XYZ file of C-alpha atoms in Angstrom:
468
model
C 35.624 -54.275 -8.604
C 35.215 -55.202 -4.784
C 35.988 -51.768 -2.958
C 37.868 -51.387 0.108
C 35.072 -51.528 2.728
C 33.162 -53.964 0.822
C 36.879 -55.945 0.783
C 36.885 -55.295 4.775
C 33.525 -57.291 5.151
C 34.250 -60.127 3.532
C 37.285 -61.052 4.152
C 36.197 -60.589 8.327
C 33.579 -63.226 7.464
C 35.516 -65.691 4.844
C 38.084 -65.516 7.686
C 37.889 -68.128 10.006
C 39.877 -71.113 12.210
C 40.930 -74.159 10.215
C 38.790 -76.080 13.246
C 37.293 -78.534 11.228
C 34.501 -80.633 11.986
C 35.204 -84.075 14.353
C 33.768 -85.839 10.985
C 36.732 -84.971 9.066
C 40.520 -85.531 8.447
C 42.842 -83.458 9.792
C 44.382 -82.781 6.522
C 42.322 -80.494 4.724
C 41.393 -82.605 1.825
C 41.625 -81.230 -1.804
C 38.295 -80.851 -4.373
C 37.029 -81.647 -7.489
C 33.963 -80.591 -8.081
C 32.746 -82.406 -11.741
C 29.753 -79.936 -12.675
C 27.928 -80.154 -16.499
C 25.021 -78.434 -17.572
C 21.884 -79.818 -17.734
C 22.382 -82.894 -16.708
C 18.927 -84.654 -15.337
C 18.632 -86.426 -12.253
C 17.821 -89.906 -13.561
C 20.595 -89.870 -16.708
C 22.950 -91.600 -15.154
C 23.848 -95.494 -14.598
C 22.844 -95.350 -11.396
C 18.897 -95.912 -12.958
C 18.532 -99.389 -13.638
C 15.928 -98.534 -15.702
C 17.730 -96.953 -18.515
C 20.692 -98.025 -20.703
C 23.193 -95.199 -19.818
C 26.707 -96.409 -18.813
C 28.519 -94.193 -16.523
C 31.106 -96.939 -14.394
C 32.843 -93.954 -12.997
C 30.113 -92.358 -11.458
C 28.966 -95.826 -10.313
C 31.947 -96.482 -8.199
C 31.764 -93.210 -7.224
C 28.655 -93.620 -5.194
C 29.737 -97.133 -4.366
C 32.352 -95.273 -2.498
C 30.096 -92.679 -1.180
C 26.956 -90.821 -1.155
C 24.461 -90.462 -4.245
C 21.519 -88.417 -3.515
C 18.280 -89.436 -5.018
C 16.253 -86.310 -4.223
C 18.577 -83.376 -4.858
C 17.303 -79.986 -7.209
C 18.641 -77.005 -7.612
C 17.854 -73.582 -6.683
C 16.921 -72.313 -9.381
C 16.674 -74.183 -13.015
C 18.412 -71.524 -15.054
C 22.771 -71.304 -15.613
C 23.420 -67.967 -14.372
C 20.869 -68.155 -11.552
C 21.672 -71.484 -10.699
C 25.368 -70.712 -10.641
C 24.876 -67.749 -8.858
C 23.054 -69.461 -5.748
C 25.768 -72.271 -5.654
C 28.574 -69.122 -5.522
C 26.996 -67.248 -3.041
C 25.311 -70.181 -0.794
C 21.889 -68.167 -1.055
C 18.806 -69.337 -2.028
C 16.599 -67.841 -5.226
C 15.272 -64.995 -3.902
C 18.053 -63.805 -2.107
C 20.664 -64.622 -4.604
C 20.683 -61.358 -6.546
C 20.838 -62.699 -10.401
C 16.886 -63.571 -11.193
C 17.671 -64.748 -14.380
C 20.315 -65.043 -17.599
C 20.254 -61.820 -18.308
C 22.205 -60.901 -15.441
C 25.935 -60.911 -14.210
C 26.785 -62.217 -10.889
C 27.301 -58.829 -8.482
C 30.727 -58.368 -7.428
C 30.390 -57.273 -3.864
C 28.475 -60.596 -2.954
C 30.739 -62.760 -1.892
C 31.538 -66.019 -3.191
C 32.788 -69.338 -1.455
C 35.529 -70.050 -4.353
C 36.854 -66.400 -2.844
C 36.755 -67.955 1.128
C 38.683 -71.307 -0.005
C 40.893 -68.722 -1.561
C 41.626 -66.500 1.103
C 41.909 -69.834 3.348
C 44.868 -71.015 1.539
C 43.291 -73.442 -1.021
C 44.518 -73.106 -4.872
C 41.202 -72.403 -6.369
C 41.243 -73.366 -9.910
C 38.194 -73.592 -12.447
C 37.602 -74.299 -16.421
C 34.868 -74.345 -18.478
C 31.327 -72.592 -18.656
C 31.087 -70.881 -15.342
C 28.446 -68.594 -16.436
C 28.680 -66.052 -14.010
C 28.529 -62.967 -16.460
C 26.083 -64.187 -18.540
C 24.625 -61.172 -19.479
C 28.746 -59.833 -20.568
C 29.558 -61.868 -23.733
C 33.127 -61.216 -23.032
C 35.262 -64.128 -21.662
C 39.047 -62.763 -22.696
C 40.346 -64.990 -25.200
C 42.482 -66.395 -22.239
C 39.439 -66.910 -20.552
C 40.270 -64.762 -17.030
C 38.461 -61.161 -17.026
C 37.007 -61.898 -13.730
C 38.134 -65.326 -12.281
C 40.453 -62.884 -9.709
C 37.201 -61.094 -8.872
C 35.209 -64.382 -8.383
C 37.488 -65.472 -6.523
C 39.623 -68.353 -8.593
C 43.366 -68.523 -8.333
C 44.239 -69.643 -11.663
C 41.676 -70.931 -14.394
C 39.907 -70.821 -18.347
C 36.278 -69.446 -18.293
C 34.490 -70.026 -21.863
C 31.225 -69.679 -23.343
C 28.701 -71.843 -23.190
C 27.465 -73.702 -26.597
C 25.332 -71.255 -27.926
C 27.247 -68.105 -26.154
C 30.119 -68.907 -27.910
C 28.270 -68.646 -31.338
C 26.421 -65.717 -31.237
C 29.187 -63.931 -29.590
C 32.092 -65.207 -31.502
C 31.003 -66.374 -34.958
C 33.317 -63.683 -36.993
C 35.428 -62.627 -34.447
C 35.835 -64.581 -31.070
C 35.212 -63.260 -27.392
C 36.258 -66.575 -25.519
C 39.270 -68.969 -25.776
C 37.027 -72.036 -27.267
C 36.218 -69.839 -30.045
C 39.737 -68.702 -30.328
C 41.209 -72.072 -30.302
C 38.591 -72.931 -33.318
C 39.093 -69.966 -35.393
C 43.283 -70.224 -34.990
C 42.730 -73.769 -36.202
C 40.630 -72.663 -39.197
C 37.452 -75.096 -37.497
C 35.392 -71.900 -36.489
C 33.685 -71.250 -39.930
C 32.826 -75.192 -39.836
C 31.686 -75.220 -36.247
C 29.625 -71.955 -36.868
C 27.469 -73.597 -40.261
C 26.813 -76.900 -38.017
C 25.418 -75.101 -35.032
C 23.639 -72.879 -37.303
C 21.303 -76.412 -38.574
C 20.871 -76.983 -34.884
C 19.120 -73.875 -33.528
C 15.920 -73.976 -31.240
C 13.830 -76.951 -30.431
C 13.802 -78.537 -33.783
C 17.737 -78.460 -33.291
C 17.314 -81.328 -31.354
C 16.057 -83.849 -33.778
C 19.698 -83.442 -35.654
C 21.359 -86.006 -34.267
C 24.308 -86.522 -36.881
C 28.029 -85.980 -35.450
C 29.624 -82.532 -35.096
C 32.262 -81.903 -37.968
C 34.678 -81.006 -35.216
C 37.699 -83.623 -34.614
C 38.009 -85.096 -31.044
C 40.252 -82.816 -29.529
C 38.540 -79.921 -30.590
C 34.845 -80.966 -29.452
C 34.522 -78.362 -26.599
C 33.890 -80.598 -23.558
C 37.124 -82.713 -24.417
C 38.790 -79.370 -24.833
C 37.320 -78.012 -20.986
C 38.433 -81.509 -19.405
C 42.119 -80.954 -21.152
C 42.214 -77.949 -19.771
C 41.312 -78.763 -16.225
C 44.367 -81.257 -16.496
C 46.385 -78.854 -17.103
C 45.035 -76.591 -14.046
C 45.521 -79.634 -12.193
C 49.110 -80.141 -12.818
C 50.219 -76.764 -12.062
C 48.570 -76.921 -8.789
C 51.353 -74.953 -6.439
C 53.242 -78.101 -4.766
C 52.195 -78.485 -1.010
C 49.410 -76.402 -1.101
C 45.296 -77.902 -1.138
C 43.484 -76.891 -3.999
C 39.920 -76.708 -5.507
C 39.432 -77.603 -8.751
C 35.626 -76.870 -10.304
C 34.964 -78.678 -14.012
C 32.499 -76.746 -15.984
C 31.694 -78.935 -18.962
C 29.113 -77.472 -21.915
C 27.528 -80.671 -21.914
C 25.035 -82.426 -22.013
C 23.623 -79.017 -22.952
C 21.349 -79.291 -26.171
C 22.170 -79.170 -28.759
C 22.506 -82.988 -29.609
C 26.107 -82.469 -31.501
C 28.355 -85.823 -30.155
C 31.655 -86.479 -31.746
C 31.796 -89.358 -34.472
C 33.637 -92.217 -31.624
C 30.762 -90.980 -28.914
C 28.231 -91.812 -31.793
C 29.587 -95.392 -32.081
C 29.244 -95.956 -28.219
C 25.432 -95.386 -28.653
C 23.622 -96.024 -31.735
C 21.247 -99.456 -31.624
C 20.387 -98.786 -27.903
C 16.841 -98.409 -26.927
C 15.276 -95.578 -24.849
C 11.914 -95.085 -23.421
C 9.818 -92.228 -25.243
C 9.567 -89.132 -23.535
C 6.629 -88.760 -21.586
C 3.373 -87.190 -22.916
C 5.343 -85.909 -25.600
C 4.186 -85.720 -29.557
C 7.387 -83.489 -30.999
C 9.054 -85.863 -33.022
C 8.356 -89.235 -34.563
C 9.521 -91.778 -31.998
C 12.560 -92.837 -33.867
C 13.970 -89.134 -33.654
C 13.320 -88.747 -29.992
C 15.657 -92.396 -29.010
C 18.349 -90.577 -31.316
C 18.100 -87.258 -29.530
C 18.183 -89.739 -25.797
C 21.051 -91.444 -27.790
C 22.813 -88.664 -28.147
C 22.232 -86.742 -24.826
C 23.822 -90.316 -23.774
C 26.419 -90.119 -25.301
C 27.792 -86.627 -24.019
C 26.768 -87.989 -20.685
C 29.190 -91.002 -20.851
C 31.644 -89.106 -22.353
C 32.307 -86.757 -19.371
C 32.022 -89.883 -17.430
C 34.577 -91.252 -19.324
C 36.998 -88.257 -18.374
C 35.661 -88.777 -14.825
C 37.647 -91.744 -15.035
C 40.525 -89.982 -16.123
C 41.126 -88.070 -13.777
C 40.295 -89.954 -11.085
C 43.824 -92.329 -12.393
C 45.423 -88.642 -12.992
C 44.672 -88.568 -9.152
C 46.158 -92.009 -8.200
C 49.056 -90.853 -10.342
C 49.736 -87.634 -8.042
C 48.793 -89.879 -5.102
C 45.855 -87.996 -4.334
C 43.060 -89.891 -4.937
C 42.392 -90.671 -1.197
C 42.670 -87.203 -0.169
C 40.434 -85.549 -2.570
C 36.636 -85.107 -1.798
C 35.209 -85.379 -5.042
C 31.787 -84.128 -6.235
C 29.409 -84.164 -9.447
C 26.438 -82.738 -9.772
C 24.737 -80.206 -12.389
C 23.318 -76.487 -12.748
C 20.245 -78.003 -13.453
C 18.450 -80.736 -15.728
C 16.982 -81.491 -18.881
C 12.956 -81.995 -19.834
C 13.967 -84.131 -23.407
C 10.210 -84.139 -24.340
C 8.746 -84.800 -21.071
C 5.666 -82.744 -20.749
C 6.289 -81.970 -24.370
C 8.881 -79.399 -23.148
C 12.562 -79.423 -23.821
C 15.138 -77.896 -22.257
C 15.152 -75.956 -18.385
C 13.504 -73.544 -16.577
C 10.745 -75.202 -15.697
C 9.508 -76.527 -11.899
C 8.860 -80.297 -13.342
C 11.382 -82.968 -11.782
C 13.186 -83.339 -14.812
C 14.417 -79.320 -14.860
C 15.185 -78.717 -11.735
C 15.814 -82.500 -10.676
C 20.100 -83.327 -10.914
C 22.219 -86.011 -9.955
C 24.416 -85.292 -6.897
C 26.887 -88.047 -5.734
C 29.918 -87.538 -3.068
C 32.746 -89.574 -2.242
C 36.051 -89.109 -0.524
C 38.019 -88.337 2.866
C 35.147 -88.301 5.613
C 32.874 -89.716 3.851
C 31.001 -93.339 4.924
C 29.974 -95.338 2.059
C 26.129 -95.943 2.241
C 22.692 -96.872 0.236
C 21.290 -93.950 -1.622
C 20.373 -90.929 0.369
C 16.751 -90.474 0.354
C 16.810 -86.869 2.129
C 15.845 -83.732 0.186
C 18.486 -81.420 -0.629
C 19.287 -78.389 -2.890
C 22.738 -78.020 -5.064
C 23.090 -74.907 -3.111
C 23.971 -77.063 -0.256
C 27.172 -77.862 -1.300
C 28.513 -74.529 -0.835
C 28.513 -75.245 2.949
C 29.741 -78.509 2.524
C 32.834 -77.430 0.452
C 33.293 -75.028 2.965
C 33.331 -77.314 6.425
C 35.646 -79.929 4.057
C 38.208 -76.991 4.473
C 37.588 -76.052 7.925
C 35.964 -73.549 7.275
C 32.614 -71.767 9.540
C 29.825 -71.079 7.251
C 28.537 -67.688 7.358
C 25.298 -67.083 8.986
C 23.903 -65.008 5.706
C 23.753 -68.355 3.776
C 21.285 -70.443 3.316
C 23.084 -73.250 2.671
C 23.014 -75.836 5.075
C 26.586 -78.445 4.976
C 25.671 -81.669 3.822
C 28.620 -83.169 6.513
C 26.023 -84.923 8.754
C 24.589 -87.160 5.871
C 27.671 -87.581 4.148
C 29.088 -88.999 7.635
C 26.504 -91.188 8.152
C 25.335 -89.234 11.371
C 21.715 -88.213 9.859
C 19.403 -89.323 7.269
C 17.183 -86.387 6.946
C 18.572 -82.500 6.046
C 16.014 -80.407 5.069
C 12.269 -80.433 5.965
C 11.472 -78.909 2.769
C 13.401 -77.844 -0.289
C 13.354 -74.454 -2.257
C 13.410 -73.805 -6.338
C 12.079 -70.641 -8.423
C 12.553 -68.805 -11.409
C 11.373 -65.181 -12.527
C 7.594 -65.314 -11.214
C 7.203 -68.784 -10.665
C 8.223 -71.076 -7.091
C 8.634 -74.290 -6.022
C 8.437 -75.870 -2.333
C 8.644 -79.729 -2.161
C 8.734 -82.045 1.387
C 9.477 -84.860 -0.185
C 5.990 -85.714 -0.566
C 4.401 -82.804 -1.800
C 5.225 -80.417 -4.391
C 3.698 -76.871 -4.343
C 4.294 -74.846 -7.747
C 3.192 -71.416 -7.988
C 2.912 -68.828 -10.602
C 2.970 -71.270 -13.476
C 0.821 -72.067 -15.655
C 1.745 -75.620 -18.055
C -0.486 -74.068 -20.697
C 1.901 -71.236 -21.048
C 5.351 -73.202 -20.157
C 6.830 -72.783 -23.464
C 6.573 -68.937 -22.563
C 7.695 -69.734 -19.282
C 4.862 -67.345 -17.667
C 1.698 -67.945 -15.997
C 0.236 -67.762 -12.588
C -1.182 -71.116 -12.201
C -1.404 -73.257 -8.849
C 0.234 -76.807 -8.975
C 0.221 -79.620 -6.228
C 1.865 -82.753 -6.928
C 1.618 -85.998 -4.762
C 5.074 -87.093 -5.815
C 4.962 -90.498 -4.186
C 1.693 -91.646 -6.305
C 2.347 -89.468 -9.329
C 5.777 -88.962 -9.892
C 6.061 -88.051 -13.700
C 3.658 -84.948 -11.827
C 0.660 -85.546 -14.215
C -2.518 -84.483 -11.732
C -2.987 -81.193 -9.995
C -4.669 -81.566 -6.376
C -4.360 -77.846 -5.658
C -8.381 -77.254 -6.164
C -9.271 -80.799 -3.994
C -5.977 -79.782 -1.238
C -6.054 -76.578 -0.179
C -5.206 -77.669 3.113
C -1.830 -78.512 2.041
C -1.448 -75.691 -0.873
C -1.757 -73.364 2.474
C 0.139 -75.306 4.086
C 3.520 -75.331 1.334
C 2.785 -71.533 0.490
C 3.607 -70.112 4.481
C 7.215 -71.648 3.701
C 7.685 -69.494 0.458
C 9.906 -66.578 1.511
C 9.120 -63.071 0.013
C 11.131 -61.729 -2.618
C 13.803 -59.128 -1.607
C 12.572 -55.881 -2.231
C-alpha cells in the first residue's frame, strides 16, 4: 500500500490546473485507449502489402494520426506496461523484467486522471503484477492501488493456465470453470505450449462468447456503460490477443483461411504451409479486435460521444512470427519492439502518416495534456500534442528500447543494439554489438558495427546508465 508521505508526494505532483493546452477543446475529452498484446507494427491494414483487413483502424487514421515509426520501451508485458504507467523509460522504470510486480509507491498516470476527476476504468490483461498470479476472481486486488476507478484485471493466456488450471486465481478462469469449459480450455492449451504451439492452428473448443478477448471487450462495455453520468472517463482495453498461441474461434477461422501470406523472413521452423496458417491465424485475432473496435466506436455514437472521445490503439509490444527464425518478443529486431500506434479524436488534425520516431511511453504525456493535465518533470515521456496537432513533424531525436542486459538506440536511421548477441537470441543473452542502416536494410540483416565505429560511438553516448 501507498503510505501517507509517499500519498503526500504524489498527489502534490498529479495535482495540477485543468489549463489545457491552446491545441485542445475546452471540454476535457474522454479516452479509450484500445491496447492488445503483441501486436506488430506492420499487422495491420494500413500495409498495403499484406492481406489483413482492419476497416476500423483504417478510418481511424483516416481521421487522425498513424505513426509509422513507433516502439516501445521495452519489448516485454510487465516491463512494457510498467514504462507506459509510470511515463519512465527502461532503465528508470523499476520492473526489469516479468518476473516483477509494478512498485506501488511509483506513481502511475491512470492514478493522476483519477485524482483529476476522470472515471478511470480498465479490463483485461493489465499485467502489472506479473510476478503475483493472483487477480481476485473479480479481477480488482489492486486496480484501487494502480490507480483505476472501477475495472476487471485477468490473466494473460498462459497466466491464466498455469495459475488456474484446477482451481482459478482470475475471473476468465472463473467464468470457464463455473461454465464447466475450464477442463476443455485447459487440454487445448496444453497441445499448444512453446514454439511448436504455434504450428496448431485448428480452432479453440471454446464457444464465441467465451473466447477470452470477446469476453475482455464485453466487459469493457459494460465498464463503459456504468461510466458515472456527467463525469469524463478513461477507459484502457487490455485484450490477450494476438498473443501466441494461434487458438482463433471457429467464425474468425472462416474470415481467413485461403488467404496468402508472405513467409517469414530467414526463417526454416515450419514447412511453409504451416507458417501462412500460423500468419492466418495471428490475422484473424487481429481483425477480430478490430472488429470490436468497430463496436464500440457505434456504442460511442450511441452515447453521443464519439466526437468527444480521443481514442488510441497501440500495443505492449510486437510479434517476430519467424522472422529471424525467432518467435515471439523480447528481442531488439523491428518486429518485437516495433507496434502500431494510431490517434484520432478532439484536437486532433487529420494528416499523412507520421514519419517521426516515437516510443509507446509517450502516450502517457499525451493522455495526460488531453486532460489538462502538467506532466511531471520525473517522466520521460514527452506529449505527443504537437504532432498530433499538426504543429511539428519531428518528436524525438532518437528513441530508447532495452531489456535485461541488452539496449537499443535508433535515430531513425540508425539502429545501435547492444549486449545481444543473435547467436544466443533464443536465450535472450549475449553481449554482441549490432548497427543497422535501417533505411537500406530494413528487415536488419547486416551488422556495420566493426566497418562504423564512428557512429556505434556515436549511438552509445545517448544510452543512459542503469539506476543503481
Amino acid at each position: 500500500m501507498i503510505n501517507k508521505l509517499t500519498r503526500r508526494s504524489f498527489l502534490a505532483r498529479a495535482s495540477c490546473a485543468f489549463a489545457a493546452p491552446a491545441l485542445l477543446v475546452r471540454r476535457r475529452p474522454n479516452i479509450l485507449f484500445f491496447f492488445p498484446d503483441q501486436h506488430r507494427f506492420d499487422w495491420t491494414g494500413l500495409n498495403p502489402d499484406l492481406d489483413v483487413r482492419t476497416p476500423h483502424l483504417a478510418s481511424l487514421a483516416r481521421r487522425g494520426v498513424a505513426f509509422q515509426r513507433a516502439i516501445v520501451a521495452s519489448p516485454l508485458c510487465a516491463p512494457s506496461r510498467a514504462c507506459l504507467a509510470s511515463g519512465k523509460d527502461y532503465h528508470r522504470a523499476r520492473v526489469p523484467n516479468n518476473g516483477y510486480d509494478y512498485p506501488l509507491d511509483q506513481p502511475t498516470f491512470y492514478a493522476m486522471l483519477r485524482e483529476a476527476g476522470y472515471h478511470v476504468a480498465g479490463c483485461g490483461k493489465f499485467d502489472l503484477h506479473k510476478k503475483t498470479e493472483d487477480w481476485g476472481l473479480d479481477g480488482k486486488r489492486l486496480l484501487k492501488e494502480w490507480g483505476f476507478s472501477d475495472g476487471i484485471d485477468n490473466a494473460g493466456k498462459f497466466d491464466a493456465i498455469r495459475s488456474g488450471a484446477e482451481k482459478p486465481r482470475d475471473p476468465y478462469m472463473a467464468m470457464l470453470h463455473a461454465r464447466g469449459l475450464a477442463a476443455l480450455h485447459v487440454k487445448d492449451y496444453f497441445r499448444r505450449r512453446g514454439v511448436e504451439g504455434y504450428a496448431v492452428t485448428d480452432p479453440t473448443p471454446l464457444p464465441e462468447e467465451a473466447y477470452a478477448d470477446n469476453w475482455i471487450a464485453e466487459n469493457g462495455l459494460k465498464l463503459l456503460r456504468a461510466v458515472p453520468a456527467g463525469k469524463p472517463w478513461f477507459l484502457q482495453v487490455n485484450f490477450n490477443g494476438p498473443h501466441n498461441p494461434m487458438d482463433i474461434t471457429a467464425r474468425m477461422e472462416k474470415t481467413v483461411r485461403g488467404r496468402y501470406f508472405p513467409q517469414p523472413h530467414r526463417c526454416t521452423r515450419f514447412d511453409p504451409q504451416t507458417h501462412v496458417a500460423i500468419r492466418q491465424n495471428y490475422t484473424a485475432m487481429v481483425e477480430n479486435i478490430d472488429r470490436w473496435l468497430g463496436i464500440y466506436l457505434e456504442e460511442l455514437r450511441k452515447r453521443g460521444e464519439l466526437e468527444n472521445t480521443l481514442i488510441v490503439y497501440s500495443s505492449d509490444h510486437g510479434e517476430m512470427l519467424g522472422d529471424h527464425n525467432l518467435w515471439g518478443k523480447s528481442v531488439p529486431y523491428r518486429p518485437s519492439v516495433g507496434v502500431p500506434l494510431v490517434i484520432a479524436g478532439p484536437g486532433v488534425s487529420p494528416q499523412p502518416p507520421s514519419q517521426a520516431l516515437v516510443s509507446h511511453m509517450d502516450l502517457t504525456a499525451t493522455f495526460l495534456e488531453a486532460a489538462g493535465l502538467r506532466v511531471p518533470r520525473d517522466m520521460d515521456s514527452r506529449s505527443l500534442w504537437p504532432l498530433l496537432a499538426g504543429k511539428a513533424r519531428t518528436h524525438r531525436e532518437f528513441v530508447l528500447s532495452g531489456l535485461n542486459q541488452w539496449r537499443v538506440v535508433w535515430d531513425g536511421r540508425y539502429k545501435l543494439v547492444t549486449g545481444f548477441d543473435p547467436a544466443a537470441a533464443k536465450n535472450k543473452a549475449g553481449t554482441g554489438t549490432l548497427l543497422f542502416d535501417t533505411e537500406t536494410d530494413p528487415l536488419e540483416n547486416v551488422n556495420l558495427a566493426a566497418e562504423r565505429t564512428d557512429v556505434v560511438e556515436r549511438l552509445r553516448r545517448l544510452i543512459p546508465e542503469p539506476l543503481r
